[in-house]
Short mmCIF file of C-alpha atoms in Angstrom, two decimals:
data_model
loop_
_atom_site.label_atom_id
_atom_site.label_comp_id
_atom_site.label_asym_id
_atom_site.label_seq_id
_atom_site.Cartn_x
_atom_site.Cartn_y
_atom_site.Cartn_z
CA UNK A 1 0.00 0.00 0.00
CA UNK A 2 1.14 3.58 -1.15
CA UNK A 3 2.22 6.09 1.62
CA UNK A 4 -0.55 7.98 0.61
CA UNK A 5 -3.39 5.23 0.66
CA UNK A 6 -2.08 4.92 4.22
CA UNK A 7 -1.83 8.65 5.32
CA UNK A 8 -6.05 8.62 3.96
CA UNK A 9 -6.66 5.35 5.90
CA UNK A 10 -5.33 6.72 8.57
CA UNK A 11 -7.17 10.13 8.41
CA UNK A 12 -10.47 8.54 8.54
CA UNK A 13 -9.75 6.40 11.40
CA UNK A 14 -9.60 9.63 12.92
CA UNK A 15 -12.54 11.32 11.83
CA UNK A 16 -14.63 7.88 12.34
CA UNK A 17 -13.22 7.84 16.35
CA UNK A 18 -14.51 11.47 16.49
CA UNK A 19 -17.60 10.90 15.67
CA UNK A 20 -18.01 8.13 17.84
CA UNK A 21 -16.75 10.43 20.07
CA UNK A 22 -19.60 12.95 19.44
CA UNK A 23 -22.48 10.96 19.02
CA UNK A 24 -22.01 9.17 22.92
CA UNK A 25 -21.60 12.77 24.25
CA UNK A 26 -24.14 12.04 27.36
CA UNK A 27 -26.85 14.77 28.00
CA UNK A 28 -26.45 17.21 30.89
CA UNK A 29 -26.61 15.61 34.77
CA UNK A 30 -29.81 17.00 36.63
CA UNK A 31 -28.64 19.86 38.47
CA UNK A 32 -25.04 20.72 36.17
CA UNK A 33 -23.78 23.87 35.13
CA UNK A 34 -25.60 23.76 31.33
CA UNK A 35 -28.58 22.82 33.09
CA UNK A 36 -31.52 26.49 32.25
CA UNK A 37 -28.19 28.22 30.78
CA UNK A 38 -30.50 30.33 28.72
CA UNK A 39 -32.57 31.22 31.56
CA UNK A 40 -30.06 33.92 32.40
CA UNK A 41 -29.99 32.73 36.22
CA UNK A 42 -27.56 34.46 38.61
CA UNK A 43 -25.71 30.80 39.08
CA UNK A 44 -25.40 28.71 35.91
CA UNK A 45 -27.51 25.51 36.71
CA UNK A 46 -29.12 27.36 39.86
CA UNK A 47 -32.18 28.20 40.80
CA UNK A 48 -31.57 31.34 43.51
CA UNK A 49 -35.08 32.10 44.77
CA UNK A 50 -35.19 34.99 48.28
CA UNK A 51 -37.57 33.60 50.69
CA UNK A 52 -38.39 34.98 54.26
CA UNK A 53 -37.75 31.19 56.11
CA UNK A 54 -40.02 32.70 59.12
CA UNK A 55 -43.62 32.97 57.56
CA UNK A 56 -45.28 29.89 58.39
CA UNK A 57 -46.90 27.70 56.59
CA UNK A 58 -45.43 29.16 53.45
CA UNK A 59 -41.76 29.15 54.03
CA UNK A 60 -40.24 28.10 57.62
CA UNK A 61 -38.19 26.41 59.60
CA UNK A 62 -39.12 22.78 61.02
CA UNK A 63 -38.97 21.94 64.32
CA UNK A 64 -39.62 25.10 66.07
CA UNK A 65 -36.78 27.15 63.77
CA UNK A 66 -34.28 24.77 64.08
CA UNK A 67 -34.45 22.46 61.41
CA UNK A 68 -34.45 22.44 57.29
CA UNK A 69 -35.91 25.36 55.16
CA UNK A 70 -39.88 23.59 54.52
CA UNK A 71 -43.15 25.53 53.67
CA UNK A 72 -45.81 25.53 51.30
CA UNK A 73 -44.24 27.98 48.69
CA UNK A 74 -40.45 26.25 49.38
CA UNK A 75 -41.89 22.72 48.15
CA UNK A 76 -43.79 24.41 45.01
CA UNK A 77 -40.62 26.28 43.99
CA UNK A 78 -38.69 23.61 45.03
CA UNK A 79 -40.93 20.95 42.37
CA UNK A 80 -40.50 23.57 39.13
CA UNK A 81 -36.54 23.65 39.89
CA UNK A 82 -36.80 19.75 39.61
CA UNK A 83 -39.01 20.24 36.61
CA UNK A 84 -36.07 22.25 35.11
CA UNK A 85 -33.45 19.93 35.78
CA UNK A 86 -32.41 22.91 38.27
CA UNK A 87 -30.30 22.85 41.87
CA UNK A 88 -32.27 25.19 44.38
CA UNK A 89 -30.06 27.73 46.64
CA UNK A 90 -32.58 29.41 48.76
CA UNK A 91 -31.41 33.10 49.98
CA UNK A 92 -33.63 33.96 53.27
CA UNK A 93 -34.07 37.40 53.13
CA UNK A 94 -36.40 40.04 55.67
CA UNK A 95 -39.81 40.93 53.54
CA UNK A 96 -38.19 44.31 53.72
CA UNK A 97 -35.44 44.25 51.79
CA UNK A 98 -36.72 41.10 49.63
CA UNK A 99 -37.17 43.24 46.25
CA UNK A 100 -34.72 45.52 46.44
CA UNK A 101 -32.25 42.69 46.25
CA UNK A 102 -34.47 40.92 43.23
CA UNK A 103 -33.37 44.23 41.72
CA UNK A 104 -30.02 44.07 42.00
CA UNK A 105 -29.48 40.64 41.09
CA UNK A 106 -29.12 38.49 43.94
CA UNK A 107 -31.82 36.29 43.23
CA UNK A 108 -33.89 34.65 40.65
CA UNK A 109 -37.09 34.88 41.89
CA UNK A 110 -39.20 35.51 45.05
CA UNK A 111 -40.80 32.31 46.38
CA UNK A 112 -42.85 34.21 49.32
CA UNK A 113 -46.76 34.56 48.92
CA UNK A 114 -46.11 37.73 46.59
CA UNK A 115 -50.05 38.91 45.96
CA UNK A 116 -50.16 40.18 42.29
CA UNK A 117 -51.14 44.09 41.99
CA UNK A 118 -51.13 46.51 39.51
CA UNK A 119 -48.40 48.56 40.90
CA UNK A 120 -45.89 45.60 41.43
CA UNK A 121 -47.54 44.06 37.91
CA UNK A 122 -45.92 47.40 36.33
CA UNK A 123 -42.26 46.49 37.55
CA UNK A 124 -42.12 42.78 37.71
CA UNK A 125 -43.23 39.68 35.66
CA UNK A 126 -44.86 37.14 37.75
CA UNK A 127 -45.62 33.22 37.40
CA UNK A 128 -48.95 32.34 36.86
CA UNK A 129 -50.54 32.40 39.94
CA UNK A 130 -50.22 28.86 42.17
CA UNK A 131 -52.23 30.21 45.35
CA UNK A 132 -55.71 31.83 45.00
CA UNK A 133 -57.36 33.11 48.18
CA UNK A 134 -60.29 34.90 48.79
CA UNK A 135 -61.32 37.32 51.72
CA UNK A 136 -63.82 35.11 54.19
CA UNK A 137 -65.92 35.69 57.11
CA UNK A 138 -65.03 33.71 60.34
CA UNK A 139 -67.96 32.89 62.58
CA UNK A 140 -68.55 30.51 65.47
CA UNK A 141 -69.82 27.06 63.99
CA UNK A 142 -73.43 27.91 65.85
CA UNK A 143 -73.40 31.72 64.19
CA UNK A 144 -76.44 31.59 61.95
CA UNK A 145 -76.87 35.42 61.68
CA UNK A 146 -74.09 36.15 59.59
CA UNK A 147 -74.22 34.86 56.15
CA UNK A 148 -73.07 37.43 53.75
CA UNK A 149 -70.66 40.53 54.00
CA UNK A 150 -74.08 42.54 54.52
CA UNK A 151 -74.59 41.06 57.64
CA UNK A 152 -71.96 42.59 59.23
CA UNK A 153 -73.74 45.88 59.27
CA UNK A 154 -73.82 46.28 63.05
CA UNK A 155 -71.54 43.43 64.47
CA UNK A 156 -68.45 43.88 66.19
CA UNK A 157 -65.32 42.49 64.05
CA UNK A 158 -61.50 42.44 65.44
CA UNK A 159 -59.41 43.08 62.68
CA UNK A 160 -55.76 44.96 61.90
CA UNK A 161 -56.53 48.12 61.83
CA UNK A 162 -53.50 48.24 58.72
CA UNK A 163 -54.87 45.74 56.90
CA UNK A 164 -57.49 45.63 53.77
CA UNK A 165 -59.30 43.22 55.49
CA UNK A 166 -60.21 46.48 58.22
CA UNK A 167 -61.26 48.34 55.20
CA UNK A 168 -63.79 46.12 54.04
CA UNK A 169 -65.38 45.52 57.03
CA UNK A 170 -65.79 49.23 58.09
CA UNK A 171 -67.17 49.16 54.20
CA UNK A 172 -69.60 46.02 55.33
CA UNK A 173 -71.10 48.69 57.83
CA UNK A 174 -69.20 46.83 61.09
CA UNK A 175 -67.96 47.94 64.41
CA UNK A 176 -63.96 47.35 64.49
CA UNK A 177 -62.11 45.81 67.85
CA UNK A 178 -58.95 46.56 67.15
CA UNK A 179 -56.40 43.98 66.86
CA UNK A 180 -52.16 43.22 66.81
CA UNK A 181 -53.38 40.07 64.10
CA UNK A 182 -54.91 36.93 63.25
CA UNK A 183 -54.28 34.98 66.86
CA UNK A 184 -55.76 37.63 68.67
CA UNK A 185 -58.97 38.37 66.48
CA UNK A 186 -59.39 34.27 66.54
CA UNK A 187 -59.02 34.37 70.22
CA UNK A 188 -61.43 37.13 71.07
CA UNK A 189 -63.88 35.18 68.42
CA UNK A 190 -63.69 31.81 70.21
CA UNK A 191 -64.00 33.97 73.54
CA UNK A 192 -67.22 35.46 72.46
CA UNK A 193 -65.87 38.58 72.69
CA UNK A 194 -66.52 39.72 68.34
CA UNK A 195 -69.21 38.58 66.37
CA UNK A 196 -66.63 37.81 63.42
CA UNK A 197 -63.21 38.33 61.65
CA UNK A 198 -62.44 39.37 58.15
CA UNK A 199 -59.09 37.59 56.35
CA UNK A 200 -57.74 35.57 54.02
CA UNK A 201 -58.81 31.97 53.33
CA UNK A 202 -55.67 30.56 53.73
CA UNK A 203 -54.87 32.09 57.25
CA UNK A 204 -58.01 30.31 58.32
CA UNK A 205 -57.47 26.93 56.55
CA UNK A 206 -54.03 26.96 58.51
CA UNK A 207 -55.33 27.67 61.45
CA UNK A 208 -57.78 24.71 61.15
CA UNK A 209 -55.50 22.51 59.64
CA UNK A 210 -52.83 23.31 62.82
CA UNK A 211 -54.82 23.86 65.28
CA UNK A 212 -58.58 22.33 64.26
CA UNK A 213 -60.99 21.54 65.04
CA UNK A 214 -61.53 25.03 66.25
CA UNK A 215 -65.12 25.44 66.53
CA UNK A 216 -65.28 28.50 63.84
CA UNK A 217 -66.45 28.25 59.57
CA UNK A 218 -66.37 30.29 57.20
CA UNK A 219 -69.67 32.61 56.71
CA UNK A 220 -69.37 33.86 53.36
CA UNK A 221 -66.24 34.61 50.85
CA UNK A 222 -65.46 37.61 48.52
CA UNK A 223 -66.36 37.24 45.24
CA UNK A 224 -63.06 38.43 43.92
CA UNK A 225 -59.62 36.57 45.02
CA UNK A 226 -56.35 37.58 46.05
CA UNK A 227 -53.37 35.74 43.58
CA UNK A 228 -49.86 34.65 44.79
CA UNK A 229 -47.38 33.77 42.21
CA UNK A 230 -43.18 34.02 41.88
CA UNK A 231 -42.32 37.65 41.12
CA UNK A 232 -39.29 37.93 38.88
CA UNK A 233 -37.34 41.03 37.02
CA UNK A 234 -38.47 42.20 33.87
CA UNK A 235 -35.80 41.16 32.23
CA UNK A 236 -36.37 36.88 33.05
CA UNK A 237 -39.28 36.63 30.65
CA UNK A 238 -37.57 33.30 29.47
CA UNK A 239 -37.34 32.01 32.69
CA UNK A 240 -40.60 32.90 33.13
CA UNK A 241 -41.98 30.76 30.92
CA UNK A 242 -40.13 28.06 31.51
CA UNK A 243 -41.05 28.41 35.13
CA UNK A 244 -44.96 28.73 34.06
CA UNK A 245 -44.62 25.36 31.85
CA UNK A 246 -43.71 23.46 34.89
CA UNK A 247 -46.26 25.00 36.75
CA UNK A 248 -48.50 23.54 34.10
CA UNK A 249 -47.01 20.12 34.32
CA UNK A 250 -47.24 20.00 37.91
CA UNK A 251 -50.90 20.79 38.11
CA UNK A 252 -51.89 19.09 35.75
CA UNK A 253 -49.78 15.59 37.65
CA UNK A 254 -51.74 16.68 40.64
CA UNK A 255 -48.18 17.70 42.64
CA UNK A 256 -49.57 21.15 43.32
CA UNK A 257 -52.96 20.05 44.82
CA UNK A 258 -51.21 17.11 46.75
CA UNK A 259 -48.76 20.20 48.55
CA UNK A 260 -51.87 21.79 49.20
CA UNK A 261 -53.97 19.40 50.78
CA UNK A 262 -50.45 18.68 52.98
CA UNK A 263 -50.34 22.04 54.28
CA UNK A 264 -54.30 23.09 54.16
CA UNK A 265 -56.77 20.22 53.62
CA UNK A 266 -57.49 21.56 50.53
CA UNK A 267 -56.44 23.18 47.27
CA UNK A 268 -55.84 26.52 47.14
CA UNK A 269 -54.03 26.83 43.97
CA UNK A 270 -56.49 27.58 41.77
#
């Protein structure tokens, strides 16, 4: 055989091997560095979502503070990183300061009950929406008087004088006890001491859920509801669909309504 005829031989042996090469390349590990690289994530291959870690149910502590990072939003966010063949670093960060350091990069995304509104809807993209709560009534199980939010024209509610919830019941025509929050308008209910209190569904299924049965029910419900979803930067609208296609997946596999029932007997996420 020529010198030549062995030189080409030889050259495709080569090319042959490095296509072999090519073609058993194996596909990115769950969790590796090209894992969401066009998701323009602070970490290649990491999800970085700011969380409080000290607003129970939704994102807590375990065993009284001391154990691992658990919650209601933490296992949701937690379930669309898995989706996305993503590793989860979880930066627990005061409500306070929790957007300001979305805005300068820090983090991904906020996984932290973040209510969609038109003023936070004109800075940030958001998820679609994986908690829906409306406003309820909370009555003593033998209330039969109160059955609507025009029944409370008269009664005595103990709400947060702060909060929306205060609004609408001074709007419902009620008389306001004033109250620090939520344990202390339940306690003053239970006491006999209101008629009712005005809040979110979720606070109450919690409550029943930890602490039931409580001897209180729901009276009536707003007809509008409040929305929670992941708030991201404007600038993530890729990862914000990618994010939104595994919030698809998982409700439609049932994962989102099986967190739900875990943490309130029921499913709250749509």
């Amino acid at each position: 055989m020529s010198r030549r005829l062995i030189a080409t031989a030889a050259a495709l042996v080569v090319a042959i091997t490095a296509l072999a090469g090519c073609s058993s390349t194996a596909a990115p590990e769950s969790g590796s560095s090209s894992a969401g690289s066009d998701l323009g994530l602070v970490s290649a291959g990491t999800l970085t979502v700011a969380t409080e870690g000290t607003y129970r149910p939704f994102s807590f502590h375990a065993d009284g503070g001391t154990g691992e990072l658990t919650g209601f939003d933490v296992e949701i966010i937690k379930a669309v990183a898995d989706k996305l063949d993503l590793k989860v670093k979880f930066q627990e960060t005061q409500w306070d300061a929790i957007f300001a350091g979305l805005d300068a990069g820090r983090f991904d995304v906020i996984a932290n009950q973040v209510t969609i509104n038109d003023e936070r809807k004109a800075k940030y993209l958001f998820s679609t929406p994986y908690t829906v709560s409306p406003g309820v009534i909370v009555v003593p199980e033998d209330n039969t008087s109160i059955t609507s939010f025009a029944d409370l024209k008269g009664k005595t509610t103990a709400q947060s004088l702060t909060s929306n919830w205060n609004d609408l019941a001074v709007k419902s025509g009620a008389k306001v006890e004033a109250v620090d929050g939520w344990s202390q308008a339940v306690a003053l209910l239970r006491q006999g001491r209101v008629d009712a209190t005005i809040n979110d569904k979720l606070t109450y299924l919690d409550y029943e859920k930890t602490d039931g049965p409580t001897g209180l029910k729901i009276a009536a419900e707003t007809d509008e509801a409040g929305e929670q979803a992941f708030a991201f930067t404007k600038k993530s609208q890729k990862l914000v669909d990618a994010v939104d296609g595994a919030l698809a997946d998982l409700r439609a596999d049932g994962t989102l309504a099986k967190i739900s029932e875990k943490y309130f007997g029921a499913d709250v996420t749509k």
